[in-house]
PDB file of C-alpha atoms in Angstrom:
ATOM      1  CA  UNK V   1      -8.277 -19.924  15.458  1.00  0.00           C
ATOM      2  CA  UNK V   2      -4.679 -20.974  16.106  1.00  0.00           C
ATOM      3  CA  UNK V   3      -2.281 -18.765  18.021  1.00  0.00           C
ATOM      4  CA  UNK V   4       1.422 -19.217  17.448  1.00  0.00           C
ATOM      5  CA  UNK V   5       4.660 -17.433  18.211  1.00  0.00           C
ATOM      6  CA  UNK V   6       6.556 -15.694  15.438  1.00  0.00           C
ATOM      7  CA  UNK V   7      10.169 -14.551  15.700  1.00  0.00           C
ATOM      8  CA  UNK V   8      10.365 -12.288  12.652  1.00  0.00           C
ATOM      9  CA  UNK V   9      13.161  -9.727  13.171  1.00  0.00           C
ATOM     10  CA  UNK V  10      14.163 -11.552  16.362  1.00  0.00           C
ATOM     11  CA  UNK V  11      10.966 -10.438  18.109  1.00  0.00           C
ATOM     12  CA  UNK V  12       8.605 -12.891  19.782  1.00  0.00           C
ATOM     13  CA  UNK V  13       5.081 -11.997  18.677  1.00  0.00           C
ATOM     14  CA  UNK V  14       1.959 -14.070  19.245  1.00  0.00           C
ATOM     15  CA  UNK V  15       0.063 -14.145  15.970  1.00  0.00           C
ATOM     16  CA  UNK V  16      -3.063 -15.614  14.486  1.00  0.00           C
ATOM     17  CA  UNK V  17      -2.386 -18.310  11.905  1.00  0.00           C
ATOM     18  CA  UNK V  18      -3.645 -16.837   8.642  1.00  0.00           C
ATOM     19  CA  UNK V  19      -4.997 -18.754   5.649  1.00  0.00           C
ATOM     20  CA  UNK V  20      -5.912 -17.522   2.201  1.00  0.00           C
ATOM     21  CA  UNK V  21      -9.641 -17.453   1.330  1.00  0.00           C
ATOM     22  CA  UNK V  22     -11.324 -20.157  -0.736  1.00  0.00           C
ATOM     23  CA  UNK V  23      -8.385 -22.515  -0.273  1.00  0.00           C
ATOM     24  CA  UNK V  24      -6.062 -20.161  -2.130  1.00  0.00           C
ATOM     25  CA  UNK V  25      -2.443 -21.198  -2.631  1.00  0.00           C
ATOM     26  CA  UNK V  26      -0.574 -18.142  -3.894  1.00  0.00           C
ATOM     27  CA  UNK V  27      -1.077 -14.461  -3.050  1.00  0.00           C
ATOM     28  CA  UNK V  28      -0.256 -11.361  -5.076  1.00  0.00           C
ATOM     29  CA  UNK V  29      -0.042  -8.516  -2.573  1.00  0.00           C
ATOM     30  CA  UNK V  30      -0.462  -5.030  -3.984  1.00  0.00           C
ATOM     31  CA  UNK V  31       1.781  -2.710  -1.990  1.00  0.00           C
ATOM     32  CA  UNK V  32       1.456   1.062  -1.820  1.00  0.00           C
ATOM     33  CA  UNK V  33       4.604   1.643   0.273  1.00  0.00           C
ATOM     34  CA  UNK V  34       6.949   0.050   2.799  1.00  0.00           C
ATOM     35  CA  UNK V  35       5.397   1.525   5.977  1.00  0.00           C
ATOM     36  CA  UNK V  36       1.946   0.185   5.094  1.00  0.00           C
ATOM     37  CA  UNK V  37       3.136  -3.182   3.819  1.00  0.00           C
ATOM     38  CA  UNK V  38       5.738  -3.973   6.503  1.00  0.00           C
ATOM     39  CA  UNK V  39       3.333  -5.467   9.041  1.00  0.00           C
ATOM     40  CA  UNK V  40       1.217  -7.073   6.327  1.00  0.00           C
ATOM     41  CA  UNK V  41       4.279  -8.788   4.883  1.00  0.00           C
ATOM     42  CA  UNK V  42       5.504  -9.845   8.308  1.00  0.00           C
ATOM     43  CA  UNK V  43       2.146 -11.414   9.193  1.00  0.00           C
ATOM     44  CA  UNK V  44       1.960 -13.284   5.874  1.00  0.00           C
ATOM     45  CA  UNK V  45       5.540 -14.531   6.182  1.00  0.00           C
ATOM     46  CA  UNK V  46       4.855 -15.767   9.718  1.00  0.00           C
ATOM     47  CA  UNK V  47       1.891 -17.788   8.434  1.00  0.00           C
ATOM     48  CA  UNK V  48       3.990 -19.464   5.736  1.00  0.00           C
ATOM     49  CA  UNK V  49       1.877 -18.140   2.866  1.00  0.00           C
ATOM     50  CA  UNK V  50       3.526 -17.978  -0.542  1.00  0.00           C
ATOM     51  CA  UNK V  51       3.291 -14.471  -1.952  1.00  0.00           C
ATOM     52  CA  UNK V  52       4.874 -11.784  -4.095  1.00  0.00           C
ATOM     53  CA  UNK V  53       4.755  -8.002  -3.868  1.00  0.00           C
ATOM     54  CA  UNK V  54       3.114  -6.120  -6.757  1.00  0.00           C
ATOM     55  CA  UNK V  55       4.092  -2.445  -6.891  1.00  0.00           C
ATOM     56  CA  UNK V  56       1.744  -0.551  -9.175  1.00  0.00           C
ATOM     57  CA  UNK V  57       1.080   3.006  -8.027  1.00  0.00           C
ATOM     58  CA  UNK V  58       0.870   5.443 -10.958  1.00  0.00           C
ATOM     59  CA  UNK V  59      -0.910   7.913  -8.684  1.00  0.00           C
ATOM     60  CA  UNK V  60       2.245   8.768  -6.709  1.00  0.00           C
ATOM     61  CA  UNK V  61       3.538  12.209  -7.632  1.00  0.00           C
ATOM     62  CA  UNK V  62       6.108  13.553  -8.289  1.00  0.00           C
ATOM     63  CA  UNK V  63       8.504  10.943  -9.674  1.00  0.00           C
ATOM     64  CA  UNK V  64      10.977  11.619  -6.844  1.00  0.00           C
ATOM     65  CA  UNK V  65       8.354  10.606  -4.286  1.00  0.00           C
ATOM     66  CA  UNK V  66       7.454   7.544  -6.340  1.00  0.00           C
ATOM     67  CA  UNK V  67      11.061   6.349  -6.444  1.00  0.00           C
ATOM     68  CA  UNK V  68      11.560   6.944  -2.697  1.00  0.00           C
ATOM     69  CA  UNK V  69       8.517   4.848  -1.831  1.00  0.00           C
ATOM     70  CA  UNK V  70       9.383   2.108  -4.287  1.00  0.00           C
ATOM     71  CA  UNK V  71      13.010   1.750  -3.206  1.00  0.00           C
ATOM     72  CA  UNK V  72      12.025   1.453   0.468  1.00  0.00           C
ATOM     73  CA  UNK V  73       9.576  -1.287  -0.471  1.00  0.00           C
ATOM     74  CA  UNK V  74      12.202  -3.115  -2.525  1.00  0.00           C
ATOM     75  CA  UNK V  75      14.662  -2.937   0.373  1.00  0.00           C
ATOM     76  CA  UNK V  76      12.244  -4.562   2.804  1.00  0.00           C
ATOM     77  CA  UNK V  77      11.159  -7.227   0.301  1.00  0.00           C
ATOM     78  CA  UNK V  78      14.767  -8.164  -0.462  1.00  0.00           C
ATOM     79  CA  UNK V  79      15.533  -8.370   3.267  1.00  0.00           C
ATOM     80  CA  UNK V  80      12.912 -11.116   3.560  1.00  0.00           C
ATOM     81  CA  UNK V  81      13.549 -12.730   0.153  1.00  0.00           C
ATOM     82  CA  UNK V  82      10.087 -11.870  -1.140  1.00  0.00           C
ATOM     83  CA  UNK V  83       9.723 -11.511  -4.932  1.00  0.00           C
ATOM     84  CA  UNK V  84       9.065  -7.903  -5.937  1.00  0.00           C
ATOM     85  CA  UNK V  85       7.206  -7.147  -9.159  1.00  0.00           C
ATOM     86  CA  UNK V  86       7.793  -3.593 -10.349  1.00  0.00           C
ATOM     87  CA  UNK V  87       4.908  -2.599 -12.631  1.00  0.00           C
ATOM     88  CA  UNK V  88       4.876   0.350 -15.011  1.00  0.00           C
ATOM     89  CA  UNK V  89       4.660   3.926 -13.761  1.00  0.00           C
ATOM     90  CA  UNK V  90       2.012   5.027 -16.248  1.00  0.00           C
ATOM     91  CA  UNK V  91       1.415   8.403 -14.624  1.00  0.00           C
ATOM     92  CA  UNK V  92      -0.094   9.947 -17.783  1.00  0.00           C
ATOM     93  CA  UNK V  93      -2.787   7.255 -17.779  1.00  0.00           C
ATOM     94  CA  UNK V  94      -3.638   8.061 -14.157  1.00  0.00           C
ATOM     95  CA  UNK V  95      -3.935  11.802 -14.806  1.00  0.00           C
ATOM     96  CA  UNK V  96      -6.151  11.126 -17.821  1.00  0.00           C
ATOM     97  CA  UNK V  97      -8.511   9.056 -15.672  1.00  0.00           C
ATOM     98  CA  UNK V  98      -8.531  11.725 -12.962  1.00  0.00           C
ATOM     99  CA  UNK V  99      -9.764  14.467 -15.311  1.00  0.00           C
ATOM    100  CA  UNK V 100     -12.825  16.179 -13.877  1.00  0.00           C
ATOM    101  CA  UNK V 101     -12.037  14.862 -10.371  1.00  0.00           C
ATOM    102  CA  UNK V 102      -9.227  17.273  -9.548  1.00  0.00           C
ATOM    103  CA  UNK V 103     -11.165  18.996  -6.754  1.00  0.00           C
ATOM    104  CA  UNK V 104     -12.704  15.874  -5.218  1.00  0.00           C
ATOM    105  CA  UNK V 105     -11.921  15.294  -1.519  1.00  0.00           C
ATOM    106  CA  UNK V 106      -9.886  12.414  -0.095  1.00  0.00           C
ATOM    107  CA  UNK V 107     -11.944   9.200   0.081  1.00  0.00           C
ATOM    108  CA  UNK V 108     -14.160  10.511  -2.716  1.00  0.00           C
ATOM    109  CA  UNK V 109     -14.724   9.281  -6.268  1.00  0.00           C
ATOM    110  CA  UNK V 110     -11.177  10.127  -7.350  1.00  0.00           C
ATOM    111  CA  UNK V 111      -9.833   7.691  -4.762  1.00  0.00           C
ATOM    112  CA  UNK V 112     -12.293   5.025  -5.930  1.00  0.00           C
ATOM    113  CA  UNK V 113     -11.011   5.501  -9.483  1.00  0.00           C
ATOM    114  CA  UNK V 114      -7.443   5.216  -8.203  1.00  0.00           C
ATOM    115  CA  UNK V 115      -8.097   2.007  -6.264  1.00  0.00           C
ATOM    116  CA  UNK V 116      -9.978   0.499  -9.215  1.00  0.00           C
ATOM    117  CA  UNK V 117      -7.104   1.282 -11.561  1.00  0.00           C
ATOM    118  CA  UNK V 118      -4.490  -0.285  -9.315  1.00  0.00           C
ATOM    119  CA  UNK V 119      -6.534  -3.351  -8.404  1.00  0.00           C
ATOM    120  CA  UNK V 120      -7.539  -3.989 -12.016  1.00  0.00           C
ATOM    121  CA  UNK V 121      -3.871  -4.217 -12.971  1.00  0.00           C
ATOM    122  CA  UNK V 122      -3.139  -6.392  -9.918  1.00  0.00           C
ATOM    123  CA  UNK V 123      -5.966  -8.819 -10.748  1.00  0.00           C
ATOM    124  CA  UNK V 124      -4.905  -9.047 -14.394  1.00  0.00           C
ATOM    125  CA  UNK V 125      -1.308  -9.818 -13.448  1.00  0.00           C
ATOM    126  CA  UNK V 126      -2.480 -12.428 -10.941  1.00  0.00           C
ATOM    127  CA  UNK V 127      -4.697 -14.108 -13.547  1.00  0.00           C
ATOM    128  CA  UNK V 128      -1.917 -14.230 -16.135  1.00  0.00           C
ATOM    129  CA  UNK V 129       0.826 -15.395 -13.773  1.00  0.00           C
ATOM    130  CA  UNK V 130      -0.538 -18.198 -11.603  1.00  0.00           C
ATOM    131  CA  UNK V 131      -1.800 -16.355  -8.528  1.00  0.00           C
ATOM    132  CA  UNK V 132      -5.259 -17.189  -7.208  1.00  0.00           C
ATOM    133  CA  UNK V 133      -5.630 -14.521  -4.490  1.00  0.00           C
ATOM    134  CA  UNK V 134      -4.976 -10.782  -4.454  1.00  0.00           C
ATOM    135  CA  UNK V 135      -4.958  -8.315  -1.578  1.00  0.00           C
ATOM    136  CA  UNK V 136      -3.419  -4.960  -0.671  1.00  0.00           C
ATOM    137  CA  UNK V 137      -1.594  -3.193   2.131  1.00  0.00           C
ATOM    138  CA  UNK V 138      -3.677  -0.050   1.508  1.00  0.00           C
ATOM    139  CA  UNK V 139      -6.281  -0.965   4.124  1.00  0.00           C
ATOM    140  CA  UNK V 140      -3.920  -0.914   7.094  1.00  0.00           C
ATOM    141  CA  UNK V 141      -3.768   2.879   7.034  1.00  0.00           C
ATOM    142  CA  UNK V 142      -6.262   4.589   9.331  1.00  0.00           C
ATOM    143  CA  UNK V 143      -6.504   7.379   6.764  1.00  0.00           C
ATOM    144  CA  UNK V 144      -8.132   5.052   4.253  1.00  0.00           C
ATOM    145  CA  UNK V 145     -11.738   3.851   3.998  1.00  0.00           C
ATOM    146  CA  UNK V 146     -11.443   0.077   4.234  1.00  0.00           C
ATOM    147  CA  UNK V 147     -14.900  -0.544   2.748  1.00  0.00           C
ATOM    148  CA  UNK V 148     -13.988   1.594  -0.265  1.00  0.00           C
ATOM    149  CA  UNK V 149     -10.739  -0.336  -0.735  1.00  0.00           C
ATOM    150  CA  UNK V 150     -12.352  -3.761  -0.357  1.00  0.00           C
ATOM    151  CA  UNK V 151     -15.144  -2.872  -2.800  1.00  0.00           C
ATOM    152  CA  UNK V 152     -12.522  -2.004  -5.434  1.00  0.00           C
ATOM    153  CA  UNK V 153     -10.589  -5.188  -4.750  1.00  0.00           C
ATOM    154  CA  UNK V 154     -13.676  -7.378  -4.977  1.00  0.00           C
ATOM    155  CA  UNK V 155     -14.751  -5.707  -8.234  1.00  0.00           C
ATOM    156  CA  UNK V 156     -11.348  -6.299  -9.788  1.00  0.00           C
ATOM    157  CA  UNK V 157     -11.151  -9.950  -8.709  1.00  0.00           C
ATOM    158  CA  UNK V 158     -14.664 -10.688  -9.994  1.00  0.00           C
ATOM    159  CA  UNK V 159     -13.525  -9.998 -13.557  1.00  0.00           C
ATOM    160  CA  UNK V 160     -11.287 -13.074 -13.628  1.00  0.00           C
ATOM    161  CA  UNK V 161     -12.256 -16.676 -13.033  1.00  0.00           C
ATOM    162  CA  UNK V 162     -10.335 -18.276 -10.185  1.00  0.00           C
ATOM    163  CA  UNK V 163      -9.168 -14.977  -8.627  1.00  0.00           C
ATOM    164  CA  UNK V 164     -10.323 -14.022  -5.121  1.00  0.00           C
ATOM    165  CA  UNK V 165      -9.759 -10.821  -3.180  1.00  0.00           C
ATOM    166  CA  UNK V 166      -8.696 -11.226   0.459  1.00  0.00           C
ATOM    167  CA  UNK V 167     -10.567  -8.737   2.641  1.00  0.00           C
ATOM    168  CA  UNK V 168      -8.582  -9.427   5.816  1.00  0.00           C
ATOM    169  CA  UNK V 169      -8.509  -6.459   8.222  1.00  0.00           C
ATOM    170  CA  UNK V 170      -4.793  -5.802   8.728  1.00  0.00           C
ATOM    171  CA  UNK V 171      -5.443  -3.085  11.305  1.00  0.00           C
ATOM    172  CA  UNK V 172      -6.909  -5.395  13.928  1.00  0.00           C
ATOM    173  CA  UNK V 173      -5.158  -7.273  16.730  1.00  0.00           C
ATOM    174  CA  UNK V 174      -2.289  -4.824  16.984  1.00  0.00           C
ATOM    175  CA  UNK V 175      -1.587  -4.578  13.269  1.00  0.00           C
ATOM    176  CA  UNK V 176      -1.572  -0.782  13.180  1.00  0.00           C
ATOM    177  CA  UNK V 177       0.739  -0.562  16.204  1.00  0.00           C
ATOM    178  CA  UNK V 178       3.112  -3.149  14.756  1.00  0.00           C
ATOM    179  CA  UNK V 179       3.155  -1.223  11.471  1.00  0.00           C
ATOM    180  CA  UNK V 180       4.604   1.772  13.303  1.00  0.00           C
ATOM    181  CA  UNK V 181       7.112  -0.371  15.209  1.00  0.00           C
ATOM    182  CA  UNK V 182       8.463  -1.871  11.994  1.00  0.00           C
ATOM    183  CA  UNK V 183       8.595   1.546  10.325  1.00  0.00           C
ATOM    184  CA  UNK V 184      10.671   2.914  13.205  1.00  0.00           C
ATOM    185  CA  UNK V 185      12.932  -0.157  13.386  1.00  0.00           C
ATOM    186  CA  UNK V 186      13.587   0.006   9.639  1.00  0.00           C
ATOM    187  CA  UNK V 187      13.690   3.830   9.572  1.00  0.00           C
ATOM    188  CA  UNK V 188      11.395   3.834   6.579  1.00  0.00           C
ATOM    189  CA  UNK V 189      10.852   7.005   4.606  1.00  0.00           C
ATOM    190  CA  UNK V 190       7.826   8.795   6.092  1.00  0.00           C
ATOM    191  CA  UNK V 191       5.209   9.851   3.570  1.00  0.00           C
ATOM    192  CA  UNK V 192       3.385  12.994   4.617  1.00  0.00           C
ATOM    193  CA  UNK V 193       0.538  12.836   2.102  1.00  0.00           C
ATOM    194  CA  UNK V 194      -1.485  10.119   0.412  1.00  0.00           C
ATOM    195  CA  UNK V 195       0.512  10.175  -2.799  1.00  0.00           C
ATOM    196  CA  UNK V 196      -1.177  11.916  -5.687  1.00  0.00           C
ATOM    197  CA  UNK V 197      -0.620  15.477  -6.929  1.00  0.00           C
ATOM    198  CA  UNK V 198      -3.983  16.598  -5.595  1.00  0.00           C
ATOM    199  CA  UNK V 199      -3.307  15.153  -2.155  1.00  0.00           C
ATOM    200  CA  UNK V 200       0.022  16.987  -2.109  1.00  0.00           C
ATOM    201  CA  UNK V 201      -1.713  20.196  -3.177  1.00  0.00           C
ATOM    202  CA  UNK V 202      -4.399  19.936  -0.497  1.00  0.00           C
ATOM    203  CA  UNK V 203      -1.987  18.922   2.256  1.00  0.00           C
ATOM    204  CA  UNK V 204       0.311  21.853   1.523  1.00  0.00           C
ATOM    205  CA  UNK V 205      -2.679  24.204   1.417  1.00  0.00           C
ATOM    206  CA  UNK V 206      -3.746  23.011   4.881  1.00  0.00           C
ATOM    207  CA  UNK V 207      -0.195  23.365   6.190  1.00  0.00           C
ATOM    208  CA  UNK V 208       0.164  26.944   4.992  1.00  0.00           C
ATOM    209  CA  UNK V 209      -3.219  27.838   6.474  1.00  0.00           C
ATOM    210  CA  UNK V 210      -2.022  26.441   9.801  1.00  0.00           C
ATOM    211  CA  UNK V 211       1.366  28.179   9.775  1.00  0.00           C
ATOM    212  CA  UNK V 212       3.333  25.062   8.904  1.00  0.00           C
ATOM    213  CA  UNK V 213       5.990  24.575   6.251  1.00  0.00           C
ATOM    214  CA  UNK V 214       5.154  22.856   3.005  1.00  0.00           C
ATOM    215  CA  UNK V 215       6.155  19.219   2.640  1.00  0.00           C
ATOM    216  CA  UNK V 216       9.813  18.622   1.812  1.00  0.00           C
ATOM    217  CA  UNK V 217      10.219  15.418  -0.148  1.00  0.00           C
ATOM    218  CA  UNK V 218      12.813  12.896   0.969  1.00  0.00           C
ATOM    219  CA  UNK V 219      13.675  14.460   4.321  1.00  0.00           C
ATOM    220  CA  UNK V 220      11.542  12.775   6.977  1.00  0.00           C
ATOM    221  CA  UNK V 221      12.122   9.196   8.175  1.00  0.00           C
ATOM    222  CA  UNK V 222      10.554   7.124  10.940  1.00  0.00           C
ATOM    223  CA  UNK V 223      12.676   6.959  14.085  1.00  0.00           C
ATOM    224  CA  UNK V 224      14.852   9.815  12.873  1.00  0.00           C
ATOM    225  CA  UNK V 225      12.571  12.857  12.877  1.00  0.00           C
TER     226      UNK V 225
END
């Protein structure tokens, strides 16, 4: 293990030198949003790894929320000169796959379907466009089941020869804390639910039951709430 100092955003941070698995050369990083991917991107940049952002999240609902999350991610990628690949928003496809799972809880089979769908598209793009490793910022969130995410990523990568899924734990060694610091520094838009229509429904139901207002899209930002 090699420790080295990074000065991303004019901050001196001691980081572990990261390397892609299996001697990989080029990473396609699936990103769900700017708050989750900020620290992941910063760590990868500091290690000198070549990568691009792949934004494919047809689960995010409604379209206003989708655009807010995407534009924040584009802003941060452009700030660091990282290529940003904007995939299709095939929401109808996602809802079709979710049929029969509308009442499933968070971290249940609906979420597995959602991860599989997004990672399958990520792996296919990687295979067709010269990437040999894929990973995702999804796992940095403490609200997600990392084993569930990694299983989906590994399944997707196994379908294509020469593609590996990077299971690195982005939460460890201060990753989660740094994620919040970056979000506050950048005043990222703060998502208040996972992303899909059913998550929004269930979150608002819980809020009303606990005498809280329903979520108001586009109003809450880190460092400014």
